PDB file of C-alpha atoms in Angstrom:
ATOM      1  CA  MET A  23      11.565  20.156 -38.788  1.00  0.00           C
ATOM      2  CA  PRO A  24      10.162  18.008 -35.709  1.00  0.00           C
ATOM      3  CA  CYS A  25       6.697  18.514 -37.388  1.00  0.00           C
ATOM      4  CA  THR A  26       7.901  16.303 -40.513  1.00  0.00           C
ATOM      5  CA  ARG A  27       8.641  13.236 -38.299  1.00  0.00           C
ATOM      6  CA  GLY A  28       6.983  10.012 -40.038  1.00  0.00           C
ATOM      7  CA  ASP A  29       4.809   9.523 -42.861  1.00  0.00           C
ATOM      8  CA  VAL A  30       1.776  11.176 -41.219  1.00  0.00           C
ATOM      9  CA  ASN A  31       2.567  14.304 -39.294  1.00  0.00           C
ATOM     10  CA  SER A  32       1.414  17.723 -38.736  1.00  0.00           C
ATOM     11  CA  LYS A  33       2.622  18.979 -42.116  1.00  0.00           C
ATOM     12  CA  THR A  34       0.930  16.224 -44.151  1.00  0.00           C
ATOM     13  CA  LEU A  35      -2.342  16.832 -42.116  1.00  0.00           C
ATOM     14  CA  LEU A  36      -2.391  20.649 -42.636  1.00  0.00           C
ATOM     15  CA  SER A  37      -0.726  21.039 -46.281  1.00  0.00           C
ATOM     16  CA  PRO A  38      -4.092  20.179 -47.963  1.00  0.00           C
ATOM     17  CA  ILE A  39      -5.977  22.414 -45.845  1.00  0.00           C
ATOM     18  CA  VAL A  40      -3.564  25.355 -46.697  1.00  0.00           C
ATOM     19  CA  LYS A  41      -3.690  24.383 -50.347  1.00  0.00           C
ATOM     20  CA  GLN A  42      -7.559  24.338 -50.440  1.00  0.00           C
ATOM     21  CA  PHE A  43      -8.104  27.363 -48.191  1.00  0.00           C
ATOM     22  CA  SER A  44      -5.161  29.578 -48.771  1.00  0.00           C
ATOM     23  CA  HIS A  45      -7.223  32.675 -48.971  1.00  0.00           C
ATOM     24  CA  ASN A  46      -8.324  32.353 -45.235  1.00  0.00           C
ATOM     25  CA  CYS A  47      -5.975  29.776 -43.701  1.00  0.00           C
ATOM     26  CA  HIS A  48      -2.607  30.523 -42.257  1.00  0.00           C
ATOM     27  CA  VAL A  49      -0.497  27.668 -40.705  1.00  0.00           C
ATOM     28  CA  SER A  50       2.923  28.545 -39.022  1.00  0.00           C
ATOM     29  CA  PHE A  51       5.332  26.025 -37.367  1.00  0.00           C
ATOM     30  CA  TYR A  52       7.468  27.330 -34.466  1.00  0.00           C
ATOM     31  CA  HIS A  53      11.140  26.098 -34.400  1.00  0.00           C
ATOM     32  CA  THR A  54      13.117  26.601 -31.316  1.00  0.00           C
ATOM     33  CA  PRO A  55      16.309  28.661 -31.785  1.00  0.00           C
ATOM     34  CA  ASP A  56      18.127  26.313 -29.455  1.00  0.00           C
ATOM     35  CA  LEU A  57      17.827  23.273 -32.117  1.00  0.00           C
ATOM     36  CA  ARG A  58      20.349  24.230 -34.717  1.00  0.00           C
ATOM     37  CA  TRP A  59      23.341  22.765 -36.408  1.00  0.00           C
ATOM     38  CA  PRO A  60      24.947  20.556 -35.226  1.00  0.00           C
ATOM     39  CA  LEU A  61      22.243  19.381 -32.795  1.00  0.00           C
ATOM     40  CA  ASN A  62      19.540  19.309 -35.486  1.00  0.00           C
ATOM     41  CA  ARG A  63      21.764  16.821 -37.458  1.00  0.00           C
ATOM     42  CA  LEU A  64      22.913  14.590 -34.627  1.00  0.00           C
ATOM     43  CA  LEU A  65      19.831  14.162 -32.666  1.00  0.00           C
ATOM     44  CA  PRO A  66      17.270  11.593 -33.812  1.00  0.00           C
ATOM     45  CA  HIS A  67      14.049  13.219 -34.751  1.00  0.00           C
ATOM     46  CA  ARG A  68      12.042  11.759 -31.835  1.00  0.00           C
ATOM     47  CA  TYR A  69      14.370  13.245 -29.363  1.00  0.00           C
ATOM     48  CA  ASN A  70      14.382  16.832 -30.897  1.00  0.00           C
ATOM     49  CA  GLU A  71      11.691  18.074 -28.381  1.00  0.00           C
ATOM     50  CA  LEU A  72      14.054  17.539 -25.433  1.00  0.00           C
ATOM     51  CA  ILE A  73      15.824  20.796 -26.812  1.00  0.00           C
ATOM     52  CA  GLY A  74      12.504  22.810 -26.928  1.00  0.00           C
ATOM     53  CA  LEU A  75       9.134  22.951 -28.421  1.00  0.00           C
ATOM     54  CA  GLN A  76       6.134  25.219 -28.633  1.00  0.00           C
ATOM     55  CA  HIS A  77       3.755  23.866 -25.811  1.00  0.00           C
ATOM     56  CA  MET A  78       1.301  26.720 -25.630  1.00  0.00           C
ATOM     57  CA  LYS A  79      -2.537  25.495 -25.975  1.00  0.00           C
ATOM     58  CA  PHE A  80      -5.090  27.995 -26.252  1.00  0.00           C
ATOM     59  CA  TYR A  81      -8.202  28.237 -28.605  1.00  0.00           C
ATOM     60  CA  LEU A  82      -9.676  31.653 -29.724  1.00  0.00           C
ATOM     61  CA  ILE A  83     -13.156  31.941 -31.172  1.00  0.00           C
ATOM     62  CA  ASP A  84     -14.458  35.563 -31.760  1.00  0.00           C
ATOM     63  CA  ASN A  85     -14.369  36.921 -27.959  1.00  0.00           C
ATOM     64  CA  CYS A  86     -14.187  33.429 -26.458  1.00  0.00           C
ATOM     65  CA  VAL A  87     -10.929  31.884 -25.181  1.00  0.00           C
ATOM     66  CA  ILE A  88     -10.295  28.273 -24.252  1.00  0.00           C
ATOM     67  CA  ILE A  89      -6.979  27.779 -22.351  1.00  0.00           C
ATOM     68  CA  THR A  90      -5.928  24.129 -21.501  1.00  0.00           C
ATOM     69  CA  GLY A  91      -3.130  21.735 -21.397  1.00  0.00           C
ATOM     70  CA  ALA A  92      -4.648  19.489 -24.101  1.00  0.00           C
ATOM     71  CA  ASN A  93      -3.737  19.017 -27.737  1.00  0.00           C
ATOM     72  CA  LEU A  94      -6.217  18.151 -30.273  1.00  0.00           C
ATOM     73  CA  SER A  95      -5.400  14.614 -30.981  1.00  0.00           C
ATOM     74  CA  GLY A  96      -8.127  11.934 -30.725  1.00  0.00           C
ATOM     75  CA  ASP A  97      -7.319  10.371 -27.305  1.00  0.00           C
ATOM     76  CA  TYR A  98      -8.027  13.876 -25.633  1.00  0.00           C
ATOM     77  CA  PHE A  99     -11.630  13.633 -26.788  1.00  0.00           C
ATOM     78  CA  THR A 100     -11.934  10.090 -25.544  1.00  0.00           C
ATOM     79  CA  SER A 101      -9.654   8.788 -22.933  1.00  0.00           C
ATOM     80  CA  ARG A 102      -7.207  11.379 -21.633  1.00  0.00           C
ATOM     81  CA  GLN A 103      -8.000  13.414 -18.473  1.00  0.00           C
ATOM     82  CA  ASP A 104      -7.225  17.106 -18.961  1.00  0.00           C
ATOM     83  CA  ARG A 105      -8.370  20.497 -17.832  1.00  0.00           C
ATOM     84  CA  TYR A 106     -10.192  23.451 -19.567  1.00  0.00           C
ATOM     85  CA  MET A 107     -11.281  26.819 -18.737  1.00  0.00           C
ATOM     86  CA  ILE A 108     -13.588  29.018 -20.966  1.00  0.00           C
ATOM     87  CA  ILE A 109     -13.482  32.798 -20.753  1.00  0.00           C
ATOM     88  CA  GLN A 110     -16.557  34.069 -22.792  1.00  0.00           C
ATOM     89  CA  ASP A 111     -17.406  37.466 -24.163  1.00  0.00           C
ATOM     90  CA  HIS A 112     -13.908  39.175 -22.956  1.00  0.00           C
ATOM     91  CA  LYS A 113     -12.542  41.138 -25.995  1.00  0.00           C
ATOM     92  CA  PRO A 114      -9.456  42.496 -24.135  1.00  0.00           C
ATOM     93  CA  LEU A 115      -8.353  38.878 -23.374  1.00  0.00           C
ATOM     94  CA  SER A 116      -9.424  37.730 -26.681  1.00  0.00           C
ATOM     95  CA  ASP A 117      -7.350  40.488 -28.263  1.00  0.00           C
ATOM     96  CA  PHE A 118      -4.181  39.523 -26.110  1.00  0.00           C
ATOM     97  CA  PHE A 119      -4.351  35.934 -27.439  1.00  0.00           C
ATOM     98  CA  ASP A 120      -5.076  37.154 -30.935  1.00  0.00           C
ATOM     99  CA  ASP A 121      -1.867  39.425 -30.619  1.00  0.00           C
ATOM    100  CA  LEU A 122       0.219  36.639 -28.953  1.00  0.00           C
ATOM    101  CA  SER A 123      -0.476  34.282 -31.712  1.00  0.00           C
ATOM    102  CA  ARG A 124       0.167  36.831 -34.471  1.00  0.00           C
ATOM    103  CA  VAL A 125       3.617  37.510 -32.794  1.00  0.00           C
ATOM    104  CA  LEU A 126       4.552  33.894 -32.533  1.00  0.00           C
ATOM    105  CA  CYS A 127       3.360  33.183 -36.012  1.00  0.00           C
ATOM    106  CA  LYS A 128       5.548  36.074 -37.392  1.00  0.00           C
ATOM    107  CA  ILE A 129       8.924  34.571 -35.739  1.00  0.00           C
ATOM    108  CA  SER A 130       8.042  31.076 -37.084  1.00  0.00           C
ATOM    109  CA  PHE A 131       8.210  29.249 -40.344  1.00  0.00           C
ATOM    110  CA  GLN A 132       5.251  29.727 -42.604  1.00  0.00           C
ATOM    111  CA  LEU A 133       3.658  26.685 -44.525  1.00  0.00           C
ATOM    112  CA  THR A 134       3.068  27.579 -48.024  1.00  0.00           C
ATOM    113  CA  PRO A 135       0.212  26.016 -50.149  1.00  0.00           C
ATOM    114  CA  ASP A 136       2.739  23.965 -52.271  1.00  0.00           C
ATOM    115  CA  GLY A 137       4.028  22.406 -48.755  1.00  0.00           C
ATOM    116  CA  LYS A 138       7.211  24.365 -48.365  1.00  0.00           C
ATOM    117  CA  PHE A 139       8.556  26.200 -45.320  1.00  0.00           C
ATOM    118  CA  ILE A 140       9.453  29.892 -45.680  1.00  0.00           C
ATOM    119  CA  LEU A 141      10.233  32.817 -43.600  1.00  0.00           C
ATOM    120  CA  ASP A 142       7.754  35.818 -42.732  1.00  0.00           C
ATOM    121  CA  LYS A 143       8.048  38.590 -45.271  1.00  0.00           C
ATOM    122  CA  GLU A 144       8.165  41.027 -42.150  1.00  0.00           C
ATOM    123  CA  PHE A 145      10.562  38.991 -40.174  1.00  0.00           C
ATOM    124  CA  PRO A 146      13.175  37.476 -42.614  1.00  0.00           C
ATOM    125  CA  LEU A 147      15.283  35.930 -39.701  1.00  0.00           C
ATOM    126  CA  SER A 148      15.692  32.128 -39.425  1.00  0.00           C
ATOM    127  CA  PRO A 149      15.572  30.259 -35.834  1.00  0.00           C
ATOM    128  CA  VAL A 150      18.057  27.775 -37.218  1.00  0.00           C
ATOM    129  CA  SER A 151      20.680  30.149 -38.745  1.00  0.00           C
ATOM    130  CA  VAL A 152      23.808  30.167 -36.828  1.00  0.00           C
ATOM    131  CA  THR A 153      24.721  33.605 -38.244  1.00  0.00           C
ATOM    132  CA  GLN A 154      21.373  35.263 -37.472  1.00  0.00           C
ATOM    133  CA  ARG A 155      20.916  33.826 -34.016  1.00  0.00           C
ATOM    134  CA  GLY A 156      21.762  37.100 -31.986  1.00  0.00           C
ATOM    135  CA  GLU A 157      19.463  39.077 -34.132  1.00  0.00           C
ATOM    136  CA  TYR A 158      16.734  36.559 -34.108  1.00  0.00           C
ATOM    137  CA  LEU A 159      16.731  36.212 -30.456  1.00  0.00           C
ATOM    138  CA  LYS A 160      16.977  40.172 -29.943  1.00  0.00           C
ATOM    139  CA  ARG A 161      13.967  40.944 -32.202  1.00  0.00           C
ATOM    140  CA  SER A 162      11.764  38.095 -31.274  1.00  0.00           C
ATOM    141  CA  ARG A 163      12.229  39.059 -27.616  1.00  0.00           C
ATOM    142  CA  SER A 164      11.373  42.697 -28.471  1.00  0.00           C
ATOM    143  CA  LEU A 165       8.336  41.935 -30.562  1.00  0.00           C
ATOM    144  CA  VAL A 166       6.868  39.692 -27.642  1.00  0.00           C
ATOM    145  CA  LEU A 167       7.618  42.043 -24.883  1.00  0.00           C
ATOM    146  CA  ASP A 168       6.164  45.056 -26.813  1.00  0.00           C
ATOM    147  CA  MET A 169       2.938  43.178 -27.310  1.00  0.00           C
ATOM    148  CA  TYR A 170       2.844  42.064 -23.629  1.00  0.00           C
ATOM    149  CA  ASP A 171       3.737  45.419 -22.252  1.00  0.00           C
ATOM    150  CA  GLY A 172       1.171  47.222 -24.486  1.00  0.00           C
ATOM    151  CA  TYR A 173      -1.618  44.834 -23.200  1.00  0.00           C
ATOM    152  CA  ARG A 174      -0.465  45.299 -19.455  1.00  0.00           C
ATOM    153  CA  THR A 175      -0.686  49.142 -19.901  1.00  0.00           C
ATOM    154  CA  ARG A 176      -3.969  49.157 -21.498  1.00  0.00           C
ATOM    155  CA  ASN A 177      -5.391  46.739 -19.226  1.00  0.00           C
ATOM    156  CA  THR A 178      -4.044  48.802 -16.063  1.00  0.00           C
ATOM    157  CA  THR A 179      -5.633  51.753 -17.478  1.00  0.00           C
ATOM    158  CA  ALA A 180      -9.008  50.081 -18.074  1.00  0.00           C
ATOM    159  CA  VAL A 181      -9.177  48.608 -14.494  1.00  0.00           C
ATOM    160  CA  SER A 182      -8.070  51.486 -12.541  1.00  0.00           C
ATOM    161  CA  PRO A 183     -11.758  53.083 -12.044  1.00  0.00           C
ATOM    162  CA  ALA A 184     -12.626  49.631 -10.690  1.00  0.00           C
ATOM    163  CA  LEU A 185     -10.091  49.517  -8.158  1.00  0.00           C
ATOM    164  CA  SER A 186     -11.464  52.811  -6.512  1.00  0.00           C
ATOM    165  CA  SER A 187     -14.994  51.618  -6.893  1.00  0.00           C
ATOM    166  CA  THR A 188     -17.157  50.747  -3.828  1.00  0.00           C
ATOM    167  CA  GLN A 189     -17.763  47.298  -5.171  1.00  0.00           C
ATOM    168  CA  PRO A 190     -14.278  46.209  -6.683  1.00  0.00           C
ATOM    169  CA  PRO A 191     -14.259  43.104  -8.942  1.00  0.00           C
ATOM    170  CA  ASP A 192     -14.168  39.755  -6.911  1.00  0.00           C
ATOM    171  CA  THR A 193     -12.208  38.072  -9.783  1.00  0.00           C
ATOM    172  CA  TRP A 194      -8.776  38.886 -11.247  1.00  0.00           C
ATOM    173  CA  LEU A 195      -7.337  37.153 -14.358  1.00  0.00           C
ATOM    174  CA  ALA A 196      -3.891  37.533 -15.854  1.00  0.00           C
ATOM    175  CA  PRO A 197      -2.335  35.997 -18.736  1.00  0.00           C
ATOM    176  CA  LEU A 198       1.339  34.977 -18.248  1.00  0.00           C
ATOM    177  CA  ILE A 199       3.988  33.662 -20.730  1.00  0.00           C
ATOM    178  CA  GLU A 200       7.036  31.807 -20.588  1.00  0.00           C
ATOM    179  CA  LEU A 201       9.566  31.799 -23.502  1.00  0.00           C
ATOM    180  CA  PRO A 202      12.805  30.728 -22.025  1.00  0.00           C
ATOM    181  CA  PRO A 203      14.743  30.824 -25.395  1.00  0.00           C
ATOM    182  CA  LEU A 204      13.864  34.618 -25.368  1.00  0.00           C
ATOM    183  CA  HIS A 205      14.515  35.071 -21.631  1.00  0.00           C
ATOM    184  CA  ILE A 206      11.016  35.590 -20.963  1.00  0.00           C
ATOM    185  CA  GLN A 207       9.921  33.666 -17.764  1.00  0.00           C
ATOM    186  CA  LEU A 208       6.843  35.254 -16.190  1.00  0.00           C
ATOM    187  CA  ASP A 209       5.114  31.988 -15.401  1.00  0.00           C
ATOM    188  CA  SER A 210       7.984  30.363 -13.559  1.00  0.00           C
ATOM    189  CA  ARG A 211       8.501  33.813 -11.535  1.00  0.00           C
ATOM    190  CA  VAL A 212       4.891  34.015 -10.512  1.00  0.00           C
ATOM    191  CA  THR A 213       4.709  30.316  -9.494  1.00  0.00           C
ATOM    192  CA  LYS A 214       7.750  30.722  -7.513  1.00  0.00           C
ATOM    193  CA  LEU A 215       6.353  33.817  -6.045  1.00  0.00           C
ATOM    194  CA  ILE A 216       2.956  32.031  -4.936  1.00  0.00           C
ATOM    195  CA  LEU A 217       5.110  29.244  -3.251  1.00  0.00           C
ATOM    196  CA  SER A 218       7.271  31.762  -1.576  1.00  0.00           C
ATOM    197  CA  LEU A 219       4.216  33.588  -0.098  1.00  0.00           C
ATOM    198  CA  ALA A 220       2.026  31.007   0.910  1.00  0.00           C
ATOM    199  CA  ARG A 221       0.721  31.481   4.466  1.00  0.00           C
ATOM    200  CA  ASP A 222       1.194  29.143   7.476  1.00  0.00           C
ATOM    201  CA  GLY A 223      -1.685  26.619   7.478  1.00  0.00           C
ATOM    202  CA  SER A 224      -2.670  27.348   3.885  1.00  0.00           C
ATOM    203  CA  CYS A 225      -2.943  24.579   1.056  1.00  0.00           C
ATOM    204  CA  VAL A 226      -1.168  24.432  -2.120  1.00  0.00           C
ATOM    205  CA  SER A 227      -2.218  21.721  -4.530  1.00  0.00           C
ATOM    206  CA  LEU A 228      -0.218  20.816  -7.775  1.00  0.00           C
ATOM    207  CA  GLY A 229      -1.435  18.799 -10.642  1.00  0.00           C
ATOM    208  CA  THR A 230       1.016  17.485 -13.355  1.00  0.00           C
ATOM    209  CA  GLY A 231       1.046  14.608 -15.801  1.00  0.00           C
ATOM    210  CA  TYR A 232       5.029  14.469 -15.604  1.00  0.00           C
ATOM    211  CA  PHE A 233       6.144  15.242 -11.963  1.00  0.00           C
ATOM    212  CA  ASN A 234       9.659  16.689 -12.088  1.00  0.00           C
ATOM    213  CA  LEU A 235       9.677  19.961 -10.094  1.00  0.00           C
ATOM    214  CA  THR A 236      12.575  22.445 -10.603  1.00  0.00           C
ATOM    215  CA  GLN A 237      15.009  22.964  -7.762  1.00  0.00           C
ATOM    216  CA  GLU A 238      13.621  26.572  -7.285  1.00  0.00           C
ATOM    217  CA  TYR A 239      10.012  25.225  -6.583  1.00  0.00           C
ATOM    218  CA  VAL A 240      11.375  22.460  -4.131  1.00  0.00           C
ATOM    219  CA  ARG A 241      13.416  25.018  -2.076  1.00  0.00           C
ATOM    220  CA  ALA A 242      10.473  27.458  -2.150  1.00  0.00           C
ATOM    221  CA  MET A 243       8.446  24.540  -0.546  1.00  0.00           C
ATOM    222  CA  LEU A 244      11.101  23.693   1.949  1.00  0.00           C
ATOM    223  CA  ASP A 245      11.073  27.383   3.106  1.00  0.00           C
ATOM    224  CA  LYS A 246       7.396  26.970   4.016  1.00  0.00           C
ATOM    225  CA  PRO A 247       7.164  23.812   6.268  1.00  0.00           C
ATOM    226  CA  ARG A 248       3.862  24.990   7.936  1.00  0.00           C
ATOM    227  CA  VAL A 249       1.928  24.794   4.463  1.00  0.00           C
ATOM    228  CA  ASN A 250      -0.080  21.848   3.436  1.00  0.00           C
ATOM    229  CA  TYR A 251       0.945  20.517   0.012  1.00  0.00           C
ATOM    230  CA  SER A 252      -0.897  18.049  -2.114  1.00  0.00           C
ATOM    231  CA  VAL A 253       0.275  16.652  -5.615  1.00  0.00           C
ATOM    232  CA  LEU A 254      -1.549  14.781  -8.181  1.00  0.00           C
ATOM    233  CA  MET A 255       0.346  13.071 -10.947  1.00  0.00           C
ATOM    234  CA  ALA A 256      -0.207  10.369 -13.435  1.00  0.00           C
ATOM    235  CA  HIS A 257       0.277   6.555 -12.150  1.00  0.00           C
ATOM    236  CA  PRO A 258       2.633   4.788 -14.488  1.00  0.00           C
ATOM    237  CA  THR A 259      -0.362   2.959 -16.242  1.00  0.00           C
ATOM    238  CA  ALA A 260      -2.005   6.357 -16.777  1.00  0.00           C
ATOM    239  CA  ASN A 261       1.146   7.830 -18.153  1.00  0.00           C
ATOM    240  CA  GLY A 262       0.935   8.695 -21.995  1.00  0.00           C
ATOM    241  CA  PHE A 263       4.349   7.175 -22.549  1.00  0.00           C
ATOM    242  CA  LEU A 264       3.405   3.702 -21.253  1.00  0.00           C
ATOM    243  CA  GLY A 265       4.227   1.035 -23.875  1.00  0.00           C
ATOM    244  CA  ALA A 266       6.584   3.503 -26.133  1.00  0.00           C
ATOM    245  CA  ARG A 267       9.262   1.833 -27.940  1.00  0.00           C
ATOM    246  CA  GLY A 268      12.801   2.074 -26.876  1.00  0.00           C
ATOM    247  CA  ALA A 269      13.871   4.137 -23.850  1.00  0.00           C
ATOM    248  CA  ALA A 270      10.781   6.242 -23.923  1.00  0.00           C
ATOM    249  CA  GLY A 271       8.770   3.054 -22.575  1.00  0.00           C
ATOM    250  CA  GLY A 272      10.569   3.732 -19.170  1.00  0.00           C
ATOM    251  CA  ILE A 273       9.535   7.143 -18.842  1.00  0.00           C
ATOM    252  CA  PRO A 274       6.375   6.399 -16.691  1.00  0.00           C
ATOM    253  CA  TYR A 275       8.445   4.527 -14.150  1.00  0.00           C
ATOM    254  CA  ALA A 276      11.169   7.250 -14.236  1.00  0.00           C
ATOM    255  CA  TYR A 277       8.475   9.767 -13.035  1.00  0.00           C
ATOM    256  CA  THR A 278       7.455   7.639 -10.209  1.00  0.00           C
ATOM    257  CA  ALA A 279      11.006   7.321  -9.166  1.00  0.00           C
ATOM    258  CA  LEU A 280      11.251  11.112  -9.217  1.00  0.00           C
ATOM    259  CA  ALA A 281       8.446  11.332  -7.154  1.00  0.00           C
ATOM    260  CA  ALA A 282       9.687   8.947  -4.503  1.00  0.00           C
ATOM    261  CA  ARG A 283      13.019  10.916  -4.421  1.00  0.00           C
ATOM    262  CA  PHE A 284      11.159  14.267  -3.889  1.00  0.00           C
ATOM    263  CA  LEU A 285       9.177  12.677  -1.024  1.00  0.00           C
ATOM    264  CA  SER A 286      12.467  11.731   0.801  1.00  0.00           C
ATOM    265  CA  ARG A 287      13.810  15.082   0.264  1.00  0.00           C
ATOM    266  CA  VAL A 288      10.553  16.819   1.806  1.00  0.00           C
ATOM    267  CA  SER A 289      10.114  14.332   4.460  1.00  0.00           C
ATOM    268  CA  ASN A 290       9.731  17.258   7.066  1.00  0.00           C
ATOM    269  CA  LEU A 291       6.793  18.746   5.025  1.00  0.00           C
ATOM    270  CA  LYS A 292       3.155  17.969   5.155  1.00  0.00           C
ATOM    271  CA  VAL A 293       2.938  16.584   1.738  1.00  0.00           C
ATOM    272  CA  ALA A 294       0.234  14.225   0.233  1.00  0.00           C
ATOM    273  CA  MET A 295       0.888  12.592  -3.138  1.00  0.00           C
ATOM    274  CA  PHE A 296      -1.649  10.877  -5.251  1.00  0.00           C
ATOM    275  CA  GLU A 297      -1.515   9.008  -8.587  1.00  0.00           C
ATOM    276  CA  TYR A 298      -4.327   9.230 -11.176  1.00  0.00           C
ATOM    277  CA  VAL A 299      -5.417   5.734 -11.953  1.00  0.00           C
ATOM    278  CA  ARG A 300      -8.442   4.924 -14.348  1.00  0.00           C
ATOM    279  CA  SER A 301      -8.679   1.812 -16.566  1.00  0.00           C
ATOM    280  CA  GLY A 302      -8.110   2.810 -20.176  1.00  0.00           C
ATOM    281  CA  TRP A 303      -7.525   6.444 -19.323  1.00  0.00           C
ATOM    282  CA  THR A 304      -4.383   8.622 -19.363  1.00  0.00           C
ATOM    283  CA  TYR A 305      -3.758  11.589 -17.209  1.00  0.00           C
ATOM    284  CA  HIS A 306      -2.522  15.032 -18.686  1.00  0.00           C
ATOM    285  CA  ALA A 307      -4.112  17.778 -16.402  1.00  0.00           C
ATOM    286  CA  LYS A 308      -1.895  20.242 -14.602  1.00  0.00           C
ATOM    287  CA  GLY A 309      -2.437  23.385 -12.548  1.00  0.00           C
ATOM    288  CA  LEU A 310      -1.949  24.946  -9.115  1.00  0.00           C
ATOM    289  CA  TRP A 311      -4.708  25.726  -6.608  1.00  0.00           C
ATOM    290  CA  TYR A 312      -4.069  27.858  -3.468  1.00  0.00           C
ATOM    291  CA  SER A 313      -6.610  27.549  -0.676  1.00  0.00           C
ATOM    292  CA  GLU A 314      -6.391  29.597   2.686  1.00  0.00           C
ATOM    293  CA  SER A 315      -7.130  26.731   4.942  1.00  0.00           C
ATOM    294  CA  PRO A 316      -7.657  22.851   4.613  1.00  0.00           C
ATOM    295  CA  GLY A 317     -11.218  22.129   3.189  1.00  0.00           C
ATOM    296  CA  SER A 318     -11.684  25.596   2.069  1.00  0.00           C
ATOM    297  CA  LYS A 319     -12.324  26.468  -1.730  1.00  0.00           C
ATOM    298  CA  PRO A 320      -9.321  27.816  -3.753  1.00  0.00           C
ATOM    299  CA  VAL A 321      -8.821  31.566  -3.902  1.00  0.00           C
ATOM    300  CA  LEU A 322      -6.211  31.355  -6.806  1.00  0.00           C
ATOM    301  CA  THR A 323      -5.508  28.951  -9.523  1.00  0.00           C
ATOM    302  CA  LEU A 324      -3.059  28.584 -12.460  1.00  0.00           C
ATOM    303  CA  ILE A 325      -4.176  27.046 -15.604  1.00  0.00           C
ATOM    304  CA  GLY A 326      -2.497  26.372 -18.846  1.00  0.00           C
ATOM    305  CA  SER A 327       0.315  23.992 -20.291  1.00  0.00           C
ATOM    306  CA  PRO A 328       3.127  24.033 -17.727  1.00  0.00           C
ATOM    307  CA  ASN A 329       4.109  20.921 -15.817  1.00  0.00           C
ATOM    308  CA  PHE A 330       6.281  22.682 -13.186  1.00  0.00           C
ATOM    309  CA  GLY A 331       9.294  20.664 -14.321  1.00  0.00           C
ATOM    310  CA  LYS A 332      12.836  20.950 -15.213  1.00  0.00           C
ATOM    311  CA  TRP A 333      11.891  20.880 -18.936  1.00  0.00           C
ATOM    312  CA  SER A 334      12.677  24.662 -19.166  1.00  0.00           C
ATOM    313  CA  ARG A 335      13.147  25.330 -22.879  1.00  0.00           C
ATOM    314  CA  ILE A 336       9.392  25.152 -23.775  1.00  0.00           C
ATOM    315  CA  LEU A 337       6.971  27.907 -24.603  1.00  0.00           C
ATOM    316  CA  PHE A 338       4.115  28.095 -22.269  1.00  0.00           C
ATOM    317  CA  CYS A 339       0.996  30.288 -21.863  1.00  0.00           C
ATOM    318  CA  ILE A 340      -1.002  30.245 -18.517  1.00  0.00           C
ATOM    319  CA  TYR A 341      -3.827  31.936 -16.665  1.00  0.00           C
ATOM    320  CA  TYR A 342      -3.408  33.531 -13.220  1.00  0.00           C
ATOM    321  CA  LEU A 343      -6.956  33.497 -11.825  1.00  0.00           C
ATOM    322  CA  ARG A 344      -7.628  35.056  -8.445  1.00  0.00           C
TER     323      ARG A 344
END
């Protein structure tokens, strides 16, 4: 399990809590079904996440939801620039994230009070089993889509009266999910749609700590040469991988090289690129903002954990806010 890497890890941190508060504490560990034998035996532990990982970051307290790209490690509270949005007193949205969390926990490994990993009693299929792979993917996809479609149906029914009102809502919010191993890619489809429908003279701003746009996004931008684009990314000195041991230490400069290659490819577009630099700080914020004209306030934004990159085997959750 990737969470057991090193002497101090997620399992060693959470096991005492589960043991002491087993009556009201539940901990699950997602494992991508793409990391199975023989890859899980051949790949070094630190490179496991190249195959896939759980990247959703949302925090739910009663009817309040915080969605962000931030983890809960110490530097996010002290010296790591990130982005957070709080939606308060919104029961339908809170219920959605509660249901999403429950479904993802069900298809994951469960941490027991004695520090072992077991399967959920109601979902006894292992994501790493070669023989159960097909059934695991089929049933997992069905559980997630049933949950999502149920929310969408209930929400559509609830907002229908508002659509015909003389004073319709001025803000729309929609949660999107991205689970590539289960062939669920709502976030990337909506992101591509936004880029494809951007009007001439409008502005699209992207923020990402790790700049490596997918070819689909680049092609969508190339098809809109009259749109103004701006990109904010981490300077090598503000990249979280700076100073890492081994090959990982070169990652910050690799992203700068990718940005330079991107600029040369889109030389006919109006693109402004910026690098975040702040002494002692790293940059991890991500998102998309759409404005109807230069200098005007955004009318649409995406907030969540995606980096808009080619790392396509990750689980994401994102807000579409308009």
